[in-house]
Tab-separated table of C-alpha atoms in Angstrom:
chain	number	residue	atom	x	y	z
A	1	MET	CA	69.799	101.044	119.456
A	2	THR	CA	67.758	101.265	122.669
A	3	GLY	CA	68.836	97.940	124.190
A	4	LYS	CA	70.843	94.774	123.586
A	5	ILE	CA	68.789	91.560	123.720
A	6	LEU	CA	70.063	87.990	123.643
A	7	ILE	CA	67.636	85.529	122.000
A	8	VAL	CA	68.136	81.900	123.054
A	9	ASP	CA	66.243	79.130	121.262
A	10	ASP	CA	67.304	75.832	119.706
A	11	VAL	CA	64.841	76.346	116.829
A	12	ALA	CA	66.260	78.731	114.211
A	13	THR	CA	62.814	79.821	112.994
A	14	ASN	CA	61.836	80.937	116.488
A	15	ARG	CA	65.035	82.949	116.829
A	16	ILE	CA	64.490	84.665	113.500
A	17	VAL	CA	60.853	85.560	114.255
A	18	LEU	CA	61.855	87.192	117.551
A	19	LYS	CA	64.811	88.939	115.909
A	20	VAL	CA	62.539	90.493	113.249
A	21	LYS	CA	60.056	91.774	115.848
A	22	LEU	CA	62.748	93.235	118.087
A	23	SER	CA	64.839	94.712	115.277
A	24	ALA	CA	61.759	96.497	113.946
A	25	ALA	CA	61.494	98.161	117.358
A	26	GLN	CA	65.168	99.233	117.087
A	27	TYR	CA	66.626	96.733	119.562
A	28	GLN	CA	70.038	95.183	118.948
A	29	THR	CA	69.802	91.391	118.949
A	30	ILE	CA	72.294	88.587	119.614
A	31	MET	CA	71.353	84.948	119.035
A	32	ALA	CA	72.312	81.703	120.744
A	33	GLU	CA	71.129	78.214	119.871
A	34	ASP	CA	71.677	76.464	123.204
A	35	GLY	CA	72.198	77.078	126.912
A	36	ASN	CA	75.984	76.813	126.956
A	37	GLN	CA	76.352	79.329	124.144
A	38	ALA	CA	73.865	81.607	125.912
A	39	MET	CA	75.881	81.584	129.134
A	40	ALA	CA	79.114	82.382	127.317
A	41	LEU	CA	77.514	85.234	125.346
A	42	ALA	CA	75.813	86.628	128.440
A	43	ARG	CA	79.131	86.916	130.267
A	44	ARG	CA	81.017	88.315	127.269
A	45	MET	CA	78.401	90.616	125.689
A	46	GLN	CA	76.510	91.711	128.847
A	47	PRO	CA	73.086	92.065	127.170
A	48	ASP	CA	70.401	94.164	128.827
A	49	LEU	CA	67.840	91.394	128.551
A	50	ILE	CA	67.639	87.705	127.603
A	51	LEU	CA	64.668	86.063	125.864
A	52	MET	CA	65.053	82.322	126.377
A	53	ASP	CA	63.081	79.188	125.600
A	54	VAL	CA	62.522	76.893	128.584
A	55	LEU	CA	62.674	73.602	126.675
A	56	MET	CA	66.046	73.158	124.985
A	57	PRO	CA	68.151	70.021	124.516
A	58	GLY	CA	71.109	69.726	126.842
A	59	ARG	CA	70.932	72.597	129.297
A	60	SER	CA	67.359	73.858	129.763
A	61	GLY	CA	66.331	77.488	129.985
A	62	LEU	CA	65.518	76.983	133.668
A	63	ASP	CA	69.029	75.755	134.390
A	64	VAL	CA	70.620	78.615	132.430
A	65	CYS	CA	68.416	81.151	134.217
A	66	ALA	CA	69.430	79.829	137.650
A	67	LYS	CA	73.132	79.844	136.695
A	68	LEU	CA	73.027	83.393	135.317
A	69	LYS	CA	71.174	84.770	138.332
A	70	ALA	CA	73.664	83.112	140.693
A	71	ASP	CA	76.659	84.621	138.869
A	72	PRO	CA	77.527	88.165	140.073
A	73	VAL	CA	78.691	89.053	136.556
A	74	THR	CA	75.299	88.286	134.998
A	75	SER	CA	72.865	88.466	137.914
A	76	GLY	CA	71.585	91.902	136.921
A	77	ILE	CA	70.546	90.862	133.406
A	78	LYS	CA	66.769	90.729	133.004
A	79	ILE	CA	65.459	87.349	131.795
A	80	ILE	CA	62.152	86.501	130.095
A	81	LEU	CA	61.448	82.789	129.739
A	82	ILE	CA	59.247	81.481	126.933
A	83	THR	CA	57.010	78.557	127.827
A	84	ALA	CA	54.120	76.564	126.489
A	85	LEU	CA	50.741	78.147	127.242
A	86	ASP	CA	49.807	75.929	130.207
A	87	ASP	CA	53.264	74.968	131.498
A	88	ASN	CA	52.589	76.102	135.064
A	89	ASP	CA	55.341	73.931	136.547
A	90	SER	CA	57.988	75.602	134.393
A	91	ARG	CA	56.619	79.025	135.245
A	92	MET	CA	56.904	78.344	138.962
A	93	ALA	CA	60.371	76.843	138.610
A	94	GLY	CA	61.480	79.803	136.498
A	95	LEU	CA	60.216	82.341	139.009
A	96	GLU	CA	61.978	80.497	141.794
A	97	ALA	CA	65.157	80.520	139.673
A	98	GLY	CA	64.951	84.301	139.300
A	99	ALA	CA	63.219	84.791	135.936
A	100	ASP	CA	61.832	88.315	135.633
A	101	ASP	CA	58.854	87.431	133.424
A	102	PHE	CA	57.275	84.878	131.091
A	103	LEU	CA	55.828	84.769	127.624
A	104	SER	CA	53.715	81.948	126.220
A	105	ARG	CA	53.844	80.561	122.723
A	106	PRO	CA	52.772	81.798	120.270
A	107	VAL	CA	54.500	85.003	121.354
A	108	ASP	CA	52.180	88.006	121.100
A	109	GLU	CA	54.114	90.980	119.681
A	110	VAL	CA	52.286	93.599	121.763
A	111	ALA	CA	52.912	91.676	124.981
A	112	LEU	CA	56.539	91.003	123.999
A	113	LEU	CA	57.438	94.640	123.364
A	114	ALA	CA	55.594	95.875	126.446
A	115	ARG	CA	57.459	93.430	128.692
A	116	VAL	CA	60.767	94.332	127.067
A	117	ARG	CA	60.145	98.060	127.571
A	118	SER	CA	59.136	97.552	131.196
A	119	LEU	CA	62.143	95.406	132.105
A	120	LEU	CA	64.640	97.630	130.313
A	121	ARG	CA	63.208	100.610	132.154
A	122	ALA	CA	63.708	98.778	135.454
A	123	ARG	CA	67.226	97.775	134.420
A	124	ASP	CA	68.145	101.404	133.641
A	125	GLN	CA	66.841	102.561	137.028
A	126	GLU	CA	68.834	99.880	138.846
A	127	ARG	CA	72.000	100.746	136.931
A	128	GLU	CA	71.633	104.435	137.729
A	129	LEU	CA	71.150	103.739	141.426
A	130	HIS	CA	74.126	101.358	141.540
A	131	LEU	CA	76.306	103.858	139.664
A	132	ARG	CA	75.497	106.583	142.165
A	133	GLU	CA	76.002	104.195	145.066
A	134	ALA	CA	79.442	103.300	143.707
A	135	THR	CA	80.337	106.984	143.376
A	136	PHE	CA	79.380	107.651	146.993
A	137	ALA	CA	81.362	104.598	148.091
A	138	GLU	CA	84.457	105.949	146.284
A	139	LEU	CA	83.984	109.247	148.103
A	140	GLY	CA	84.090	107.358	151.400
A	141	PHE	CA	80.412	107.575	152.303
A	142	PRO	CA	78.643	104.627	153.985
A	143	GLU	CA	77.795	101.772	151.638
A	144	GLU	CA	74.467	101.168	153.338
A	145	SER	CA	72.018	103.615	154.772
A	146	THR	CA	71.431	103.697	158.502
A	147	SER	CA	67.844	104.819	157.912
A	148	SER	CA	65.202	102.852	159.806
A	149	LYS	CA	63.652	99.846	158.121
A	150	LYS	CA	59.956	99.055	158.389
A	151	ALA	CA	58.211	95.727	158.109
A	152	ALA	CA	57.218	94.791	154.560
A	153	CYS	CA	53.549	95.206	153.713
A	154	VAL	CA	51.317	94.126	150.801
A	155	MET	CA	47.886	95.584	149.991
A	156	LEU	CA	45.329	93.750	147.832
A	157	VAL	CA	42.781	95.824	145.920
A	158	ALA	CA	40.379	93.679	143.876
A	159	ASN	CA	37.248	95.062	142.186
A	160	THR	CA	35.182	94.640	145.362
A	161	LEU	CA	36.013	94.483	149.034
A	162	ALA	CA	34.728	90.894	149.181
A	163	ALA	CA	36.977	89.915	146.272
A	164	SER	CA	39.959	91.572	147.982
A	165	LYS	CA	39.274	89.539	151.111
A	166	ALA	CA	39.062	86.369	148.996
A	167	TRP	CA	42.463	87.168	147.446
A	168	LYS	CA	43.917	87.534	150.935
A	169	GLU	CA	42.546	84.155	152.012
A	170	ARG	CA	44.144	82.538	148.962
A	171	LEU	CA	47.512	84.159	149.661
A	172	ASP	CA	47.705	84.064	153.444
A	173	ASP	CA	49.307	80.630	153.626
A	174	ARG	CA	51.801	81.523	150.900
A	175	MET	CA	53.135	84.807	152.277
A	176	LEU	CA	55.217	85.565	155.342
A	177	LYS	CA	54.594	89.311	155.064
A	178	ASP	CA	51.862	91.566	156.393
A	179	ILE	CA	48.930	91.405	153.955
A	180	THR	CA	46.107	93.931	154.066
A	181	TYR	CA	43.201	94.447	151.725
A	182	GLY	CA	40.848	97.272	150.894
A	183	THR	CA	39.319	99.475	148.226
A	184	GLY	CA	40.931	101.959	145.887
A	185	ASP	CA	39.779	104.778	148.169
A	186	ASP	CA	41.518	103.069	151.091
A	187	ALA	CA	44.757	103.020	149.088
A	188	LEU	CA	44.467	106.703	148.183
A	189	ARG	CA	43.818	107.717	151.794
A	190	LEU	CA	47.187	106.362	152.960
A	191	THR	CA	49.510	108.911	154.536
A	192	ALA	CA	53.185	108.875	155.467
A	193	ASP	CA	52.167	108.006	159.039
A	194	ASP	CA	50.625	104.709	157.872
A	195	ASN	CA	52.516	101.507	157.134
A	196	VAL	CA	52.499	102.269	153.409
A	197	PRO	CA	52.449	99.063	151.332
A	198	ASP	CA	55.617	98.071	149.537
A	199	VAL	CA	53.514	96.218	146.973
A	200	PHE	CA	49.980	96.840	145.730
A	201	VAL	CA	48.147	94.050	143.883
A	202	ILE	CA	45.352	95.772	141.950
A	203	SER	CA	42.557	94.460	139.733
A	204	VAL	CA	42.567	96.244	136.370
A	205	ASP	CA	38.807	96.871	136.683
A	206	GLN	CA	37.473	98.480	139.841
A	207	GLN	CA	33.980	99.963	140.043
A	208	GLU	CA	34.406	100.823	136.385
A	209	ARG	CA	36.453	99.429	133.502
A	210	ASN	CA	40.159	100.332	133.728
A	211	GLY	CA	39.637	101.781	137.194
A	212	GLY	CA	42.725	99.910	138.367
A	213	LEU	CA	44.878	101.654	135.786
A	214	ARG	CA	43.608	105.036	136.954
A	215	LEU	CA	44.235	104.013	140.562
A	216	MET	CA	47.803	103.052	139.646
A	217	SER	CA	48.367	106.468	138.034
A	218	ASP	CA	47.031	108.166	141.176
A	219	LEU	CA	49.337	106.126	143.406
A	220	ARG	CA	52.316	106.919	141.184
A	221	SER	CA	51.561	110.654	141.419
A	222	ARG	CA	51.698	110.729	145.242
A	223	ALA	CA	54.944	111.026	147.174
A	224	THR	CA	53.701	108.541	149.784
A	225	THR	CA	53.161	105.660	147.322
A	226	ARG	CA	55.326	106.705	144.356
A	227	HIS	CA	57.955	104.049	144.967
A	228	SER	CA	55.615	101.187	145.877
A	229	ALA	CA	55.648	98.257	143.456
A	230	ILE	CA	52.373	97.585	141.650
A	231	ILE	CA	51.121	94.291	140.193
A	232	ILE	CA	48.064	94.593	137.950
A	233	VAL	CA	45.729	91.571	137.743
A	234	LEU	CA	43.897	91.173	134.418
A	235	PRO	CA	41.394	88.781	132.859
A	236	HIS	CA	43.102	85.768	131.300
A	237	GLY	CA	44.511	86.521	127.837
A	238	ASP	CA	44.018	90.316	127.997
A	239	SER	CA	47.415	91.062	126.456
A	240	GLU	CA	46.448	94.477	125.098
A	241	ARG	CA	45.614	95.926	128.502
A	242	ALA	CA	48.595	94.078	129.975
A	243	ALA	CA	50.812	96.058	127.614
A	244	THR	CA	49.048	99.280	128.588
A	245	ALA	CA	49.524	98.520	132.298
A	246	LEU	CA	53.247	97.876	131.878
A	247	ASP	CA	53.720	101.036	129.821
A	248	LEU	CA	51.868	103.070	132.454
A	249	GLY	CA	54.277	101.895	135.139
A	250	ALA	CA	53.098	98.536	136.488
A	251	ASN	CA	56.024	96.524	137.826
A	252	ASP	CA	54.418	93.202	136.972
A	253	ILE	CA	51.152	91.682	135.792
A	254	SER	CA	49.179	88.555	136.633
A	255	TYR	CA	46.032	86.970	135.251
A	256	GLU	CA	42.825	85.741	136.798
A	257	PRO	CA	42.241	83.097	137.890
A	258	PHE	CA	45.738	83.428	139.341
A	259	LEU	CA	47.670	80.560	140.861
A	260	ALA	CA	48.333	81.546	144.479
A	261	PRO	CA	51.869	80.069	144.534
A	262	GLU	CA	52.832	81.981	141.380
A	263	LEU	CA	51.393	85.303	142.549
A	264	ALA	CA	53.091	84.824	145.932
A	265	VAL	CA	56.459	84.395	144.214
A	266	ARG	CA	55.819	87.476	142.063
A	267	ILE	CA	54.990	89.491	145.181
A	268	ARG	CA	58.119	88.276	146.952
A	269	THR	CA	60.217	89.218	143.912
A	270	GLN	CA	58.782	92.736	143.925
A	271	LEU	CA	59.350	93.023	147.678
A	272	GLU	CA	62.996	92.080	147.242
A	273	ARG	CA	63.463	94.604	144.435
A	274	LYS	CA	61.678	97.305	146.408
A	275	THR	CA	63.873	96.624	149.444
A	276	ARG	CA	67.024	96.936	147.325
A	277	ALA	CA	65.797	100.109	145.641
A	278	ASP	CA	64.764	101.658	148.967
A	279	ARG	CA	68.158	100.846	150.451
A	280	LEU	CA	69.926	102.436	147.492
A	281	ARG	CA	67.715	105.516	147.595
A	282	ALA	CA	68.292	105.893	151.333
A	283	THR	CA	72.030	105.453	150.838
A	284	LEU	CA	71.996	108.165	148.193
A	285	ASP	CA	70.012	110.456	150.474
A	286	ASP	CA	72.494	109.849	153.284
A	287	GLY	CA	75.391	110.389	150.893
A	288	LEU	CA	73.969	113.656	149.609
A	289	ARG	CA	73.419	114.796	153.163
A	290	LEU	CA	77.030	113.964	154.021
A	291	ALA	CA	78.265	115.725	150.887
A	292	VAL	CA	76.784	119.053	151.981
A	293	THR	CA	76.927	118.738	155.776
A	294	ASP	CA	79.720	119.456	158.236
A	295	SER	CA	80.254	116.212	160.145
A	296	LEU	CA	81.158	117.889	163.461
A	297	THR	CA	78.438	120.503	163.851
A	298	GLY	CA	75.672	119.164	161.612
A	299	LEU	CA	75.506	122.535	159.847
A	300	TYR	CA	75.728	122.849	156.075
A	301	ASN	CA	79.346	123.003	154.919
A	302	ARG	CA	81.235	125.664	152.955
A	303	ARG	CA	80.446	124.057	149.626
A	304	TYR	CA	76.719	124.262	150.230
A	305	GLY	CA	76.949	127.694	151.860
A	306	MET	CA	78.686	129.253	148.859
A	307	ARG	CA	76.073	127.861	146.485
A	308	HIS	CA	73.294	129.167	148.726
A	309	LEU	CA	74.938	132.590	148.881
A	310	GLU	CA	75.062	132.642	145.074
A	311	ARG	CA	71.346	131.833	144.884
A	312	VAL	CA	70.458	134.564	147.379
A	313	ALA	CA	72.625	137.081	145.494
A	314	ARG	CA	70.934	136.116	142.229
A	315	GLN	CA	67.545	136.571	143.856
A	316	CYS	CA	68.562	140.072	145.024
A	317	LYS	CA	69.569	140.975	141.479
A	318	GLU	CA	66.381	139.587	139.926
A	319	THR	CA	63.875	140.918	142.463
A	320	GLY	CA	65.564	144.072	143.763
A	321	THR	CA	65.385	142.856	147.371
A	322	ASP	CA	68.121	143.115	149.992
A	323	ALA	CA	69.835	140.365	151.954
A	324	ALA	CA	72.696	140.128	154.420
A	325	ALA	CA	75.754	137.967	155.006
A	326	ILE	CA	77.325	137.657	158.461
A	327	MET	CA	80.824	136.226	158.838
A	328	ILE	CA	81.343	134.843	162.357
A	329	ASP	CA	84.575	133.910	164.118
A	330	VAL	CA	85.028	132.413	167.598
A	331	ASP	CA	87.486	134.659	169.416
A	332	HIS	CA	90.801	133.203	170.661
A	333	PHE	CA	89.663	129.676	169.805
A	334	LYS	CA	93.262	128.407	169.494
A	335	THR	CA	93.838	129.401	173.101
A	336	VAL	CA	90.793	127.358	174.159
A	337	ASN	CA	92.060	124.344	172.219
A	338	ASP	CA	95.538	124.668	173.720
A	339	ALA	CA	94.200	125.015	177.248
A	340	PHE	CA	91.534	122.314	177.277
A	341	GLY	CA	92.256	120.046	174.300
A	342	HIS	CA	90.619	119.428	170.959
A	343	LEU	CA	87.800	117.267	172.319
A	344	VAL	CA	86.603	120.166	174.447
A	345	GLY	CA	87.158	122.495	171.501
A	346	ASP	CA	85.010	120.298	169.276
A	347	GLN	CA	82.238	120.237	171.877
A	348	ILE	CA	82.365	124.032	172.121
A	349	LEU	CA	82.024	124.326	168.336
A	350	LYS	CA	78.983	122.053	168.464
A	351	GLU	CA	77.367	124.211	171.161
A	352	VAL	CA	78.168	127.399	169.263
A	353	ALA	CA	76.716	125.946	166.058
A	354	ALA	CA	73.519	124.855	167.807
A	355	THR	CA	73.090	128.280	169.420
A	356	LEU	CA	73.672	130.100	166.133
A	357	ARG	CA	71.114	127.936	164.350
A	358	ALA	CA	68.534	128.406	167.119
A	359	SER	CA	69.024	132.195	167.120
A	360	LEU	CA	68.286	132.740	163.418
A	361	ARG	CA	65.018	133.141	161.576
A	362	GLY	CA	63.463	130.144	159.848
A	363	GLU	CA	64.460	131.409	156.403
A	364	ASP	CA	68.085	132.088	157.407
A	365	LEU	CA	70.969	129.664	156.898
A	366	VAL	CA	74.174	129.231	158.890
A	367	THR	CA	77.089	127.184	157.549
A	368	ARG	CA	80.462	126.204	158.929
A	369	ILE	CA	83.068	127.706	156.612
A	370	GLY	CA	85.989	125.989	158.283
A	371	GLY	CA	87.740	125.784	161.640
A	372	GLU	CA	85.999	128.217	163.989
A	373	GLU	CA	84.456	130.331	161.201
A	374	PHE	CA	80.786	130.397	160.309
A	375	LEU	CA	78.694	132.234	157.722
A	376	ALA	CA	75.056	133.233	158.230
A	377	ILE	CA	72.982	134.148	155.160
A	378	LEU	CA	69.854	136.218	155.727
A	379	PRO	CA	67.563	136.575	152.684
A	380	GLU	CA	65.227	139.569	152.487
A	381	ALA	CA	66.810	141.338	155.469
A	382	SER	CA	67.395	145.041	155.935
A	383	VAL	CA	70.638	146.415	157.337
A	384	GLU	CA	68.915	147.125	160.655
A	385	GLN	CA	67.493	143.574	160.842
A	386	ALA	CA	70.951	142.167	160.035
A	387	ARG	CA	72.527	144.278	162.788
A	388	ILE	CA	69.925	143.146	165.357
A	389	ILE	CA	70.337	139.467	164.398
A	390	ALA	CA	74.132	139.695	164.503
A	391	GLU	CA	73.964	141.289	167.952
A	392	ARG	CA	71.604	138.535	169.102
A	393	LEU	CA	74.122	135.934	167.924
A	394	ARG	CA	76.975	137.708	169.726
A	395	SER	CA	75.161	138.087	173.039
A	396	GLY	CA	73.728	134.553	172.874
A	397	ILE	CA	77.184	133.009	172.672
A	398	GLU	CA	78.684	135.385	175.267
A	399	THR	CA	76.258	134.163	177.921
A	400	LEU	CA	76.929	130.446	177.373
A	401	GLN	CA	78.677	128.504	180.122
A	402	LEU	CA	80.420	125.652	178.312
A	403	PRO	CA	81.980	122.602	180.057
A	404	ASN	CA	85.774	122.740	179.928
A	405	GLY	CA	86.259	118.993	180.439
A	406	HIS	CA	87.818	119.449	183.876
A	407	GLY	CA	84.733	120.016	186.006
A	408	GLY	CA	84.513	123.736	185.297
A	409	HIS	CA	83.191	126.016	182.590
A	410	VAL	CA	84.573	128.263	179.899
A	411	SER	CA	83.051	131.190	178.007
A	412	VAL	CA	83.764	132.220	174.435
A	413	THR	CA	82.874	135.299	172.425
A	414	LEU	CA	82.288	136.071	168.768
A	415	SER	CA	83.478	138.676	166.314
A	416	LEU	CA	80.987	139.294	163.524
A	417	GLY	CA	81.235	141.145	160.231
A	418	VAL	CA	78.073	142.099	158.331
A	419	THR	CA	77.675	143.076	154.692
A	420	MET	CA	74.587	143.677	152.579
A	421	LEU	CA	73.552	142.120	149.290
A	422	SER	CA	71.338	144.054	146.907
A	423	GLY	CA	70.487	144.400	143.262
A	424	ALA	CA	73.514	146.638	142.892
A	425	ASN	CA	75.803	144.545	145.094
A	426	HIS	CA	75.438	140.906	144.072
A	427	ASN	CA	78.949	139.914	143.007
A	428	ILE	CA	79.971	136.996	145.239
A	429	ASP	CA	83.686	137.816	145.294
A	430	GLU	CA	82.997	141.412	146.300
A	431	ILE	CA	80.491	140.314	148.939
A	432	LEU	CA	83.009	137.922	150.506
A	433	LYS	CA	85.750	140.572	150.480
A	434	SER	CA	83.384	143.068	152.095
A	435	VAL	CA	82.210	140.727	154.856
A	436	ASP	CA	85.820	139.624	155.521
A	437	ARG	CA	86.881	143.278	155.916
A	438	ALA	CA	84.042	143.870	158.371
A	439	LEU	CA	85.034	140.762	160.372
A	440	TYR	CA	88.695	141.870	160.410
A	441	THR	CA	87.653	145.263	161.737
A	442	ALA	CA	85.598	143.623	164.502
A	443	LYS	CA	88.599	141.531	165.539
A	444	ALA	CA	91.033	144.430	165.280
A	445	THR	CA	88.919	146.703	167.472
A	446	GLY	CA	88.709	144.441	170.488
A	447	ARG	CA	86.640	141.403	169.400
A	448	ASN	CA	83.264	140.400	170.893
A	449	SER	CA	81.644	142.954	168.603
A	450	VAL	CA	79.594	143.456	165.452
A	451	VAL	CA	80.821	145.594	162.546
A	452	VAL	CA	78.650	146.417	159.540
A	453	SER	CA	80.603	147.175	156.370
A	454	ALA	CA	80.128	150.646	154.929
């Protein structure tokens, strides 16, 4: 089964009709005959989606929707309310209560299945993001990203520029967000430097029939607008193209002539979802960065460095090219720590790390292995290039005058061991043993030197 759906209707025939349609599409169905039963089943069974009639005796669908959305246990369940064709008041009340979508009676099967697919897809994405967020939280990473937040923006793209402007005039009094309007070409010209819209509202027909669907596909294919929410506006009753729009990735649909209050609520809903998704994505990005980065120096950590070394070694084996690994140790670092304290020691490590990174080629990588040890990985480098780079690292650190925390300065030096990777020498364990031996030799022969393994 591809999803668990709770059907709520006080009329048994209606429940059975929906059950047949959904079961034929391989969805698991649960049925409830009133609001109280629906709330109990929602908490106990945790369905992926609820299809619920608005007009029921006792507790109405609107009341149940509001209660479920306010309950942390059930707030993530997607809800589609079923209303009479022209029950605009119920539609507005349902949207305000948190309903994710509406269907009108008689329920069109194509529209029903398209909405179900779209909402279940959104539910899966939200669950995946929350699962990853929870994992990062357990690992001790920040629960919320510190990434900068921009002002929310909405862009209206009707079939003509004049129509887009008219949409804006209808929505201006309803929205508290920045609303722009333009053509499809304007939307496609957006770059990362622009205030990229969080939500696009697009007419299904642009200069040609279905031009809005093609525009949506273009926006989805671009990194700049890939995560923007998209609402497609269709002619009234065009359920077939509504289904196509949802299956192609539209987040929501509306119909002309749209009611400005309803469309405004739909836009606000998409803005809220986009904000949550952006926050989760940014948190994940920050978490991933923390997972592979040394918190003191900002360099990649040992975990990442070892994986990168493996990739470079594999590349040497596959392409027959050479590469180099340089193990780096700060000489007598314990003495520095003992003399000036760990705060000064930490600052020295930061300065050393920054100098190492600045002294390498763009394609090279330096990681902090632990303590005062670093590893530089140089893809496609000859032994002579590796020797020159290692010497540059040594002399660059030797000349630094580092604050000692007491008004004076301290100098440190490096010992460096170099080993080569090649098609014949690509075993990681052997490479690490070789570069460690070279580093040991550099330290044993007076430090502040570079030794290349034989």
